[in-house]
Amino acid sequence: MMNWYFKASDKINKSYWLKSGSYSFLSRVSTTLFGFVNFYILIRILSKDDFGVYVLFFSVANFMELIKHGFVRNPLIRFLASSNEDDAPKIQLASLYLNALIGLGEVLLLVLCSFYLSEFWAAPQLKSLFLIYILSTIALIPINHFDIVQQAKMQFKGTFFSNFTRQLGLFLYITLVFALGWKIKLDYLIYAQFITIVFSGLISYSYAQKYIQISGVLDRKWILELYHYGKYTFGTNVSSTILKNVDSWMLGKILSPAAVTIFNPAIRVSNLVEVPTDTLTSILFPQLSKRIASEGKGIAKHLYEKSVGTLTAIMLPMVIAIIVLAKPIVFFIAGPGFDETVPILQITMLYGLIIPFNRLMGITLDAIGKAKTNFNFVFRNAMINVVSNLFFIYHFGIIGAAYGTLTTYILVLIYGQFYLHRNLNVRVVGILSHFLGFYVKVFSMSMKFAKKAYSKS
């Protein structure tokens, strides 16, 4: 489907989108499915308080990884894609150096988290979980580099198999514990995660080694280039993570970890709808950076309108179906005792129709060199979401977290489209044209297929 969509643009290499899209899509799907099955088991064998603690830990651990991605991934991809081959070894060494510094900072942050966040959320178990996760944080320093270098070279096969191994290992551990009827301990769960990360790193290295070029001399020029670009994408990712997780964090503080457990099934299902958006953004950024370097930023308008229009068209039927079937879906994934989650899910599903606009705006701004502007946008959005969630949670309880985040997304959507129209001439009419065009082409293809099947019969 993705290959067919981009075929209309004669300047885009078809094989790139087919191969990259396939591996990236499979990676996102496998991560989502493994995560869903793990969630399905854990929510049944852990108490609501323990499960809420695990969700809070996981959100912070994911926050740590996204911090590094913002500071390391986007700058390395952008400069490797736009610079000549002679500079590649210097760029990679400078990136690895900054990667290690960020890793050290994360270790110190985890130590602080182990003391302060465990008290903040009144969850003593968090202390040991954060300290154990330091092992994973150290292991991820080289592993992140292996993955990013492959993405910069527009190779996604290795990152797929690496990510699949990481997800499969944790899934097998949780499934084994469940099947044998053992009592699962959160500490052991984090140790198991570390072991799977190490194995995934070995696989990533086997695919990345032919692309790894490390200079023998650390070049201060490239350190500064990567740093000055990365400090904004770093800030963007921090703000974006706050925007995405503040609802759960504030529920844990204002109400309880058990409230996080009630809210989490809705977020899990909503994440399924984000798979197409996550897939496209991961493969679009390196290609967009490369094309802007060779053709100018005018191409950004075309790709933004086309990507957003098509993604929204793909997700609309899924959003409607899940809203209608919210009650049986919640019962299936979480079991009895989660009636409060049903209206929450119906609200959070609306996120899926807004996120493509905002997410693709972010990577477009990064690709045209406006990382600072993107940071300013996302930081402001995160602050709006903090205030919005604070207001709605205090007034409406658990469902207030969904009201608060949806309100933020709508405000962000309105202002974001105004900005893109003024600066890149992005038009809502253009997005709508691709939105409707997607259904027209799907209908046309369906009619041709039906006609061919009928003629054969």
XYZ file of C-alpha atoms in Angstrom:
457
model
C 0.000 0.000 0.000
C 2.768 2.417 0.945
C 4.742 1.572 -2.224
C 1.648 2.152 -4.379
C 1.038 5.495 -2.674
C 4.473 6.933 -3.344
C 4.647 5.607 -6.909
C 2.790 8.715 -8.026
C 5.848 10.817 -7.270
C 8.256 10.089 -10.142
C 11.287 11.418 -8.299
C 11.040 8.959 -5.414
C 12.778 5.628 -5.800
C 10.109 2.931 -5.613
C 12.362 0.243 -4.234
C 13.394 2.498 -1.344
C 9.839 2.975 -0.138
C 8.923 -0.669 -0.654
C 11.918 -2.130 1.169
C 12.252 0.548 3.838
C 8.518 0.746 4.373
C 8.199 -3.024 4.678
C 10.947 -3.436 7.271
C 9.981 -0.309 9.198
C 6.315 -1.286 9.187
C 7.129 -4.833 10.325
C 9.317 -3.417 13.092
C 6.560 -1.131 14.332
C 3.965 -3.882 14.100
C 6.138 -6.422 15.938
C 6.932 -3.905 18.689
C 3.263 -3.038 19.073
C 2.054 -6.644 19.005
C 4.691 -7.946 21.424
C 3.994 -4.991 23.682
C 0.281 -5.696 23.483
C 0.660 -9.383 24.356
C 3.016 -8.532 27.226
C 0.461 -6.019 28.449
C -2.331 -8.619 28.076
C -0.475 -11.045 30.352
C 0.962 -8.588 32.867
C -2.318 -6.789 33.525
C -3.786 -10.166 34.533
C -0.992 -11.400 36.793
C 0.047 -8.148 38.467
C -2.002 -6.157 40.934
C -3.315 -2.815 39.682
C -0.764 -1.009 41.837
C 2.162 -3.143 40.586
C 1.072 -2.799 36.983
C 0.743 0.955 37.427
C 4.288 1.061 38.821
C 5.556 -0.882 35.795
C 3.791 1.529 33.405
C 5.365 4.512 35.174
C 8.807 2.874 35.029
C 8.413 1.971 31.361
C 7.353 5.518 30.458
C 10.495 6.924 32.119
C 12.738 4.278 30.487
C 11.204 5.112 27.111
C 11.753 8.777 27.919
C 15.474 8.033 28.392
C 15.728 6.341 25.009
C 13.897 9.156 23.249
C 16.226 11.711 24.842
C 19.169 9.982 23.200
C 17.354 9.643 19.895
C 16.692 13.358 19.830
C 20.271 14.300 20.620
C 21.980 11.638 18.507
C 19.684 10.070 15.891
C 18.343 13.076 13.964
C 21.662 14.996 13.796
C 23.628 11.913 12.668
C 21.067 10.991 10.005
C 20.818 14.547 8.716
C 24.571 15.193 8.445
C 25.439 11.772 7.030
C 22.721 12.240 4.405
C 23.785 15.765 3.413
C 27.608 15.604 3.780
C 30.235 14.016 1.538
C 31.637 10.539 2.218
C 35.045 11.861 3.334
C 33.455 13.458 6.383
C 31.494 10.342 7.407
C 34.196 8.890 9.760
C 34.560 12.225 11.560
C 30.786 12.641 11.863
C 30.358 9.127 13.263
C 33.110 9.543 15.863
C 31.727 12.908 16.967
C 28.244 11.375 17.225
C 29.505 8.400 19.233
C 31.311 10.780 21.589
C 28.135 12.788 22.212
C 26.204 9.522 22.515
C 28.506 8.382 25.325
C 28.200 11.723 27.140
C 24.401 11.525 26.970
C 24.577 7.934 28.222
C 26.601 9.055 31.235
C 24.093 11.815 31.899
C 21.263 9.288 31.743
C 22.996 7.066 34.291
C 23.195 9.987 36.714
C 19.573 10.866 35.981
C 18.474 7.289 36.705
C 20.203 7.427 40.085
C 18.290 10.604 40.896
C 15.055 9.077 39.598
C 15.525 6.046 41.838
C 15.315 8.293 44.894
C 13.024 11.136 43.907
C 10.469 9.567 41.557
C 9.875 6.634 43.884
C 8.865 9.195 46.529
C 7.012 11.425 44.050
C 4.726 8.561 42.975
C 4.762 6.867 46.406
C 6.104 3.698 44.733
C 9.179 2.300 46.580
C 9.619 -0.486 43.966
C 10.691 2.098 41.412
C 14.022 2.608 43.192
C 15.455 -0.820 42.314
C 13.908 -0.777 38.830
C 15.702 2.436 37.880
C 19.018 1.236 39.293
C 18.812 -2.058 37.363
C 17.982 -0.158 34.164
C 21.394 1.523 34.330
C 22.799 -1.699 32.805
C 20.515 -1.335 29.787
C 21.357 2.357 29.437
C 25.079 1.573 29.163
C 24.485 -1.255 26.666
C 22.348 1.022 24.487
C 25.208 3.490 23.855
C 26.860 1.430 21.061
C 23.597 -0.269 20.051
C 21.942 3.066 19.286
C 24.895 3.981 17.077
C 24.619 0.729 15.125
C 20.907 1.305 14.522
C 21.226 4.966 13.561
C 24.052 4.389 11.089
C 21.894 1.839 9.276
C 18.969 4.259 9.155
C 21.226 7.032 7.856
C 22.231 4.675 5.033
C 18.516 3.996 4.504
C 18.917 0.347 5.515
C 16.182 -0.962 7.818
C 16.611 -4.732 7.655
C 19.145 -4.936 10.474
C 17.199 -2.637 12.780
C 14.099 -4.761 12.190
C 15.796 -8.024 13.191
C 17.534 -6.348 16.131
C 14.305 -4.834 17.403
C 12.418 -8.091 16.789
C 14.957 -10.015 18.885
C 14.673 -7.502 21.697
C 10.893 -7.708 21.761
C 10.781 -11.478 21.295
C 13.124 -12.138 24.225
C 11.030 -10.193 26.717
C 7.858 -11.758 25.327
C 9.256 -15.278 25.789
C 10.265 -14.527 29.383
C 6.834 -13.130 30.315
C 5.038 -15.966 28.523
C 7.189 -18.619 30.231
C 6.588 -17.143 33.670
C 2.857 -16.984 32.976
C 2.696 -20.550 31.589
C 4.571 -22.009 34.573
C 2.435 -20.108 37.041
C 5.385 -18.366 38.679
C 4.932 -15.121 40.569
C 6.521 -12.445 38.413
C 8.843 -9.919 40.053
C 9.309 -6.494 38.538
C 13.066 -6.580 39.233
C 13.471 -9.809 37.246
C 11.482 -8.269 34.407
C 14.034 -5.459 34.065
C 16.953 -7.906 34.190
C 15.306 -9.913 31.400
C 14.943 -6.712 29.386
C 18.678 -6.035 29.757
C 19.604 -9.512 28.482
C 17.397 -9.135 25.399
C 18.930 -5.701 24.688
C 22.429 -7.234 24.662
C 21.394 -9.948 22.187
C 19.662 -7.395 19.971
C 22.859 -5.327 19.968
C 24.888 -8.237 18.613
C 22.447 -8.622 15.731
C 22.444 -4.890 15.015
C 26.249 -4.853 14.907
C 26.351 -7.741 12.418
C 24.305 -5.649 9.971
C 25.873 -2.264 10.773
C 29.573 -3.148 10.744
C 30.007 -2.496 6.999
C 28.659 1.045 7.467
C 30.656 1.917 10.575
C 33.461 4.350 9.788
C 35.248 5.789 12.806
C 37.913 8.456 12.438
C 41.065 8.211 14.501
C 40.827 11.874 15.499
C 37.957 13.577 17.261
C 36.971 16.615 15.171
C 35.767 19.537 17.303
C 34.017 21.092 14.302
C 31.682 18.126 13.885
C 31.071 17.847 17.621
C 29.820 21.429 17.591
C 27.797 20.918 14.386
C 26.041 17.868 15.811
C 25.637 19.481 19.220
C 24.082 22.723 17.968
C 21.625 20.824 15.783
C 21.046 18.072 18.341
C 20.355 20.341 21.292
C 17.097 21.393 19.647
C 16.015 17.916 18.512
C 16.986 16.746 22.009
C 14.747 19.405 23.528
C 12.043 18.506 21.042
C 12.109 14.835 22.061
C 12.091 15.683 25.761
C 9.105 17.981 25.250
C 7.400 15.461 22.965
C 7.790 12.711 25.569
C 6.390 14.979 28.272
C 3.494 15.786 25.937
C 2.834 12.081 25.363
C 3.269 10.824 28.953
C 2.173 13.686 31.162
C -1.359 12.275 31.416
C -0.104 9.010 32.977
C 2.475 10.787 35.136
C -0.092 13.199 36.536
C -2.614 10.426 37.147
C 0.061 8.597 39.157
C 0.740 11.694 41.236
C -2.744 13.211 41.630
C -4.670 9.946 41.962
C -2.652 6.679 42.249
C -0.697 4.040 40.250
C -3.983 2.094 40.057
C -5.489 5.021 38.095
C -2.622 4.655 35.609
C -3.614 1.002 35.179
C -7.220 1.990 34.338
C -5.979 4.548 31.798
C -3.264 2.411 30.173
C -5.420 -0.034 28.112
C -6.828 2.916 26.160
C -3.325 4.154 25.401
C -2.249 0.655 24.300
C -5.045 0.462 21.755
C -4.411 4.044 20.605
C -0.781 3.113 19.954
C -1.952 0.519 17.426
C -3.464 3.299 15.338
C -0.176 5.205 15.416
C 1.773 2.381 13.708
C 1.300 3.793 10.152
C 2.386 7.263 11.325
C 5.441 5.936 13.181
C 6.387 3.820 10.163
C 6.215 6.669 7.690
C 8.067 9.170 9.884
C 10.969 6.744 10.426
C 11.542 6.256 6.685
C 10.521 9.735 5.527
C 13.038 11.737 7.585
C 16.291 10.482 5.944
C 14.723 10.647 2.471
C 13.288 14.111 3.094
C 16.647 15.380 4.386
C 18.390 14.037 1.291
C 15.878 15.484 -1.153
C 15.799 18.906 0.501
C 19.613 19.028 0.268
C 19.437 18.360 -3.494
C 16.109 19.943 -4.535
C 15.364 22.635 -1.957
C 12.728 22.868 0.753
C 9.875 23.276 -1.751
C 9.582 19.490 -1.894
C 8.609 19.492 1.797
C 5.148 20.961 1.060
C 4.316 18.198 -1.428
C 5.478 15.335 0.795
C 3.765 16.763 3.883
C 0.373 17.185 2.210
C 0.543 13.777 0.557
C 1.741 11.911 3.655
C -0.773 13.505 6.034
C -3.694 13.122 3.635
C -3.015 9.449 3.008
C -2.230 8.566 6.642
C -5.427 10.178 7.856
C -7.411 8.299 5.207
C -5.827 5.003 6.274
C -6.557 5.565 9.946
C -10.111 6.926 9.755
C -11.820 3.510 9.322
C -9.751 2.040 12.179
C -10.624 4.923 14.492
C -14.355 4.648 13.760
C -14.362 0.850 14.192
C -12.581 0.977 17.556
C -14.832 3.762 18.880
C -17.922 1.708 17.998
C -16.483 -1.525 19.440
C -14.765 0.061 22.441
C -16.579 -1.971 25.102
C -15.816 -5.495 23.785
C -12.259 -4.420 22.892
C -11.557 -3.239 26.446
C -13.079 -6.391 27.914
C -10.951 -8.545 25.591
C -7.622 -6.858 26.267
C -7.993 -6.001 29.972
C -10.705 -8.307 31.298
C -13.428 -7.404 33.826
C -13.104 -4.422 36.156
C -12.167 -1.891 33.463
C -15.551 -0.313 32.642
C -14.057 3.152 33.234
C -11.617 2.531 30.383
C -14.321 2.313 27.671
C -15.145 6.059 27.354
C -11.457 6.862 27.800
C -10.624 4.676 24.788
C -13.302 6.380 22.681
C -11.697 9.742 23.390
C -8.059 8.665 22.959
C -8.847 7.100 19.573
C -9.462 10.608 18.248
C -5.743 11.275 18.807
C -5.029 9.085 15.786
C -6.706 11.541 13.411
C -4.662 14.494 14.698
C -1.226 12.985 15.361
C -0.229 12.651 11.643
C -0.574 16.422 11.213
C 1.578 17.214 14.241
C 4.148 14.407 13.962
C 4.901 15.010 10.270
C 5.119 18.733 10.905
C 7.910 18.002 13.370
C 10.064 15.924 11.023
C 9.440 18.412 8.194
C 10.759 21.289 10.310
C 13.794 19.194 11.350
C 14.499 18.224 7.744
C 14.467 21.832 6.455
C 16.868 22.882 9.220
C 14.335 24.486 11.562
C 15.100 22.262 14.543
C 14.948 25.250 16.904
C 11.489 26.194 15.642
C 10.304 22.618 16.091
C 11.668 22.587 19.628
C 9.857 25.812 20.467
C 6.613 24.359 19.126
C 6.834 21.068 21.005
C 8.037 22.663 24.263
C 5.082 25.035 24.242
C 2.747 22.134 23.427
C 4.102 20.137 26.386
C 3.504 23.040 28.758
C -0.044 23.465 27.439
C -0.638 19.750 28.032
C 0.588 19.961 31.620
C -1.868 22.765 32.380
C -4.668 21.111 30.404
C -4.251 17.739 32.163
C -3.973 19.385 35.565
C -7.274 21.165 35.018
C -9.205 18.231 33.535
C -7.894 15.535 35.927
C -8.810 17.605 38.974
C -12.306 18.236 37.570
C -13.096 14.904 35.851
C -10.824 12.275 37.408
C -9.200 9.563 35.249
C -11.105 10.445 32.060
C -9.884 14.025 32.508
C -6.445 12.901 31.308
C -7.986 11.991 27.938
C -9.931 15.271 27.756
C -6.801 17.248 28.592
C -4.550 15.653 25.976
C -7.207 15.810 23.251
C -7.698 19.527 23.959
C -3.951 20.070 23.612
C -3.758 18.153 20.314
C -6.592 20.190 18.816
C -4.981 23.511 19.780
C -1.626 22.320 18.399
C -3.271 21.205 15.145
C -4.907 24.585 14.525
C -1.797 26.654 15.156
C 0.504 24.199 13.380
C -1.481 24.337 10.150
C -1.507 28.116 10.289
C 2.296 28.141 10.632
C 2.878 25.628 7.809
C 0.596 27.549 5.466
C 2.406 30.803 6.159
C 5.939 29.362 5.846
C 5.697 26.419 3.426
C 2.389 27.216 1.711
C 0.927 23.954 3.007
C -2.805 24.002 2.319
C -5.555 22.084 4.072
C -7.210 21.771 0.650
C -4.103 19.955 -0.587
C -4.247 17.533 2.339
C -7.971 16.966 1.737
C -7.278 16.305 -1.944
C -4.860 13.493 -1.090
C -7.247 12.246 1.618
C -10.104 11.873 -0.869
C -7.741 10.750 -3.621
C -6.701 7.784 -1.507
C -10.288 6.502 -1.332
C -10.864 7.178 -5.032
C -7.811 5.125 -5.964
C -8.672 2.330 -3.535
C -12.199 2.206 -5.001
C -10.814 2.219 -8.545
C -8.381 -0.603 -7.759
C -11.149 -2.585 -6.050
C -13.413 -2.225 -9.103
C -10.639 -3.352 -11.443
C -9.920 -6.342 -9.227
C -13.610 -7.253 -9.029
C -13.996 -6.864 -12.807
C -10.980 -9.085 -13.429
C -12.262 -11.714 -10.968
C -15.708 -11.609 -12.594
C -14.284 -12.002 -16.121
C -12.289 -15.065 -15.032
C -15.392 -16.682 -13.560
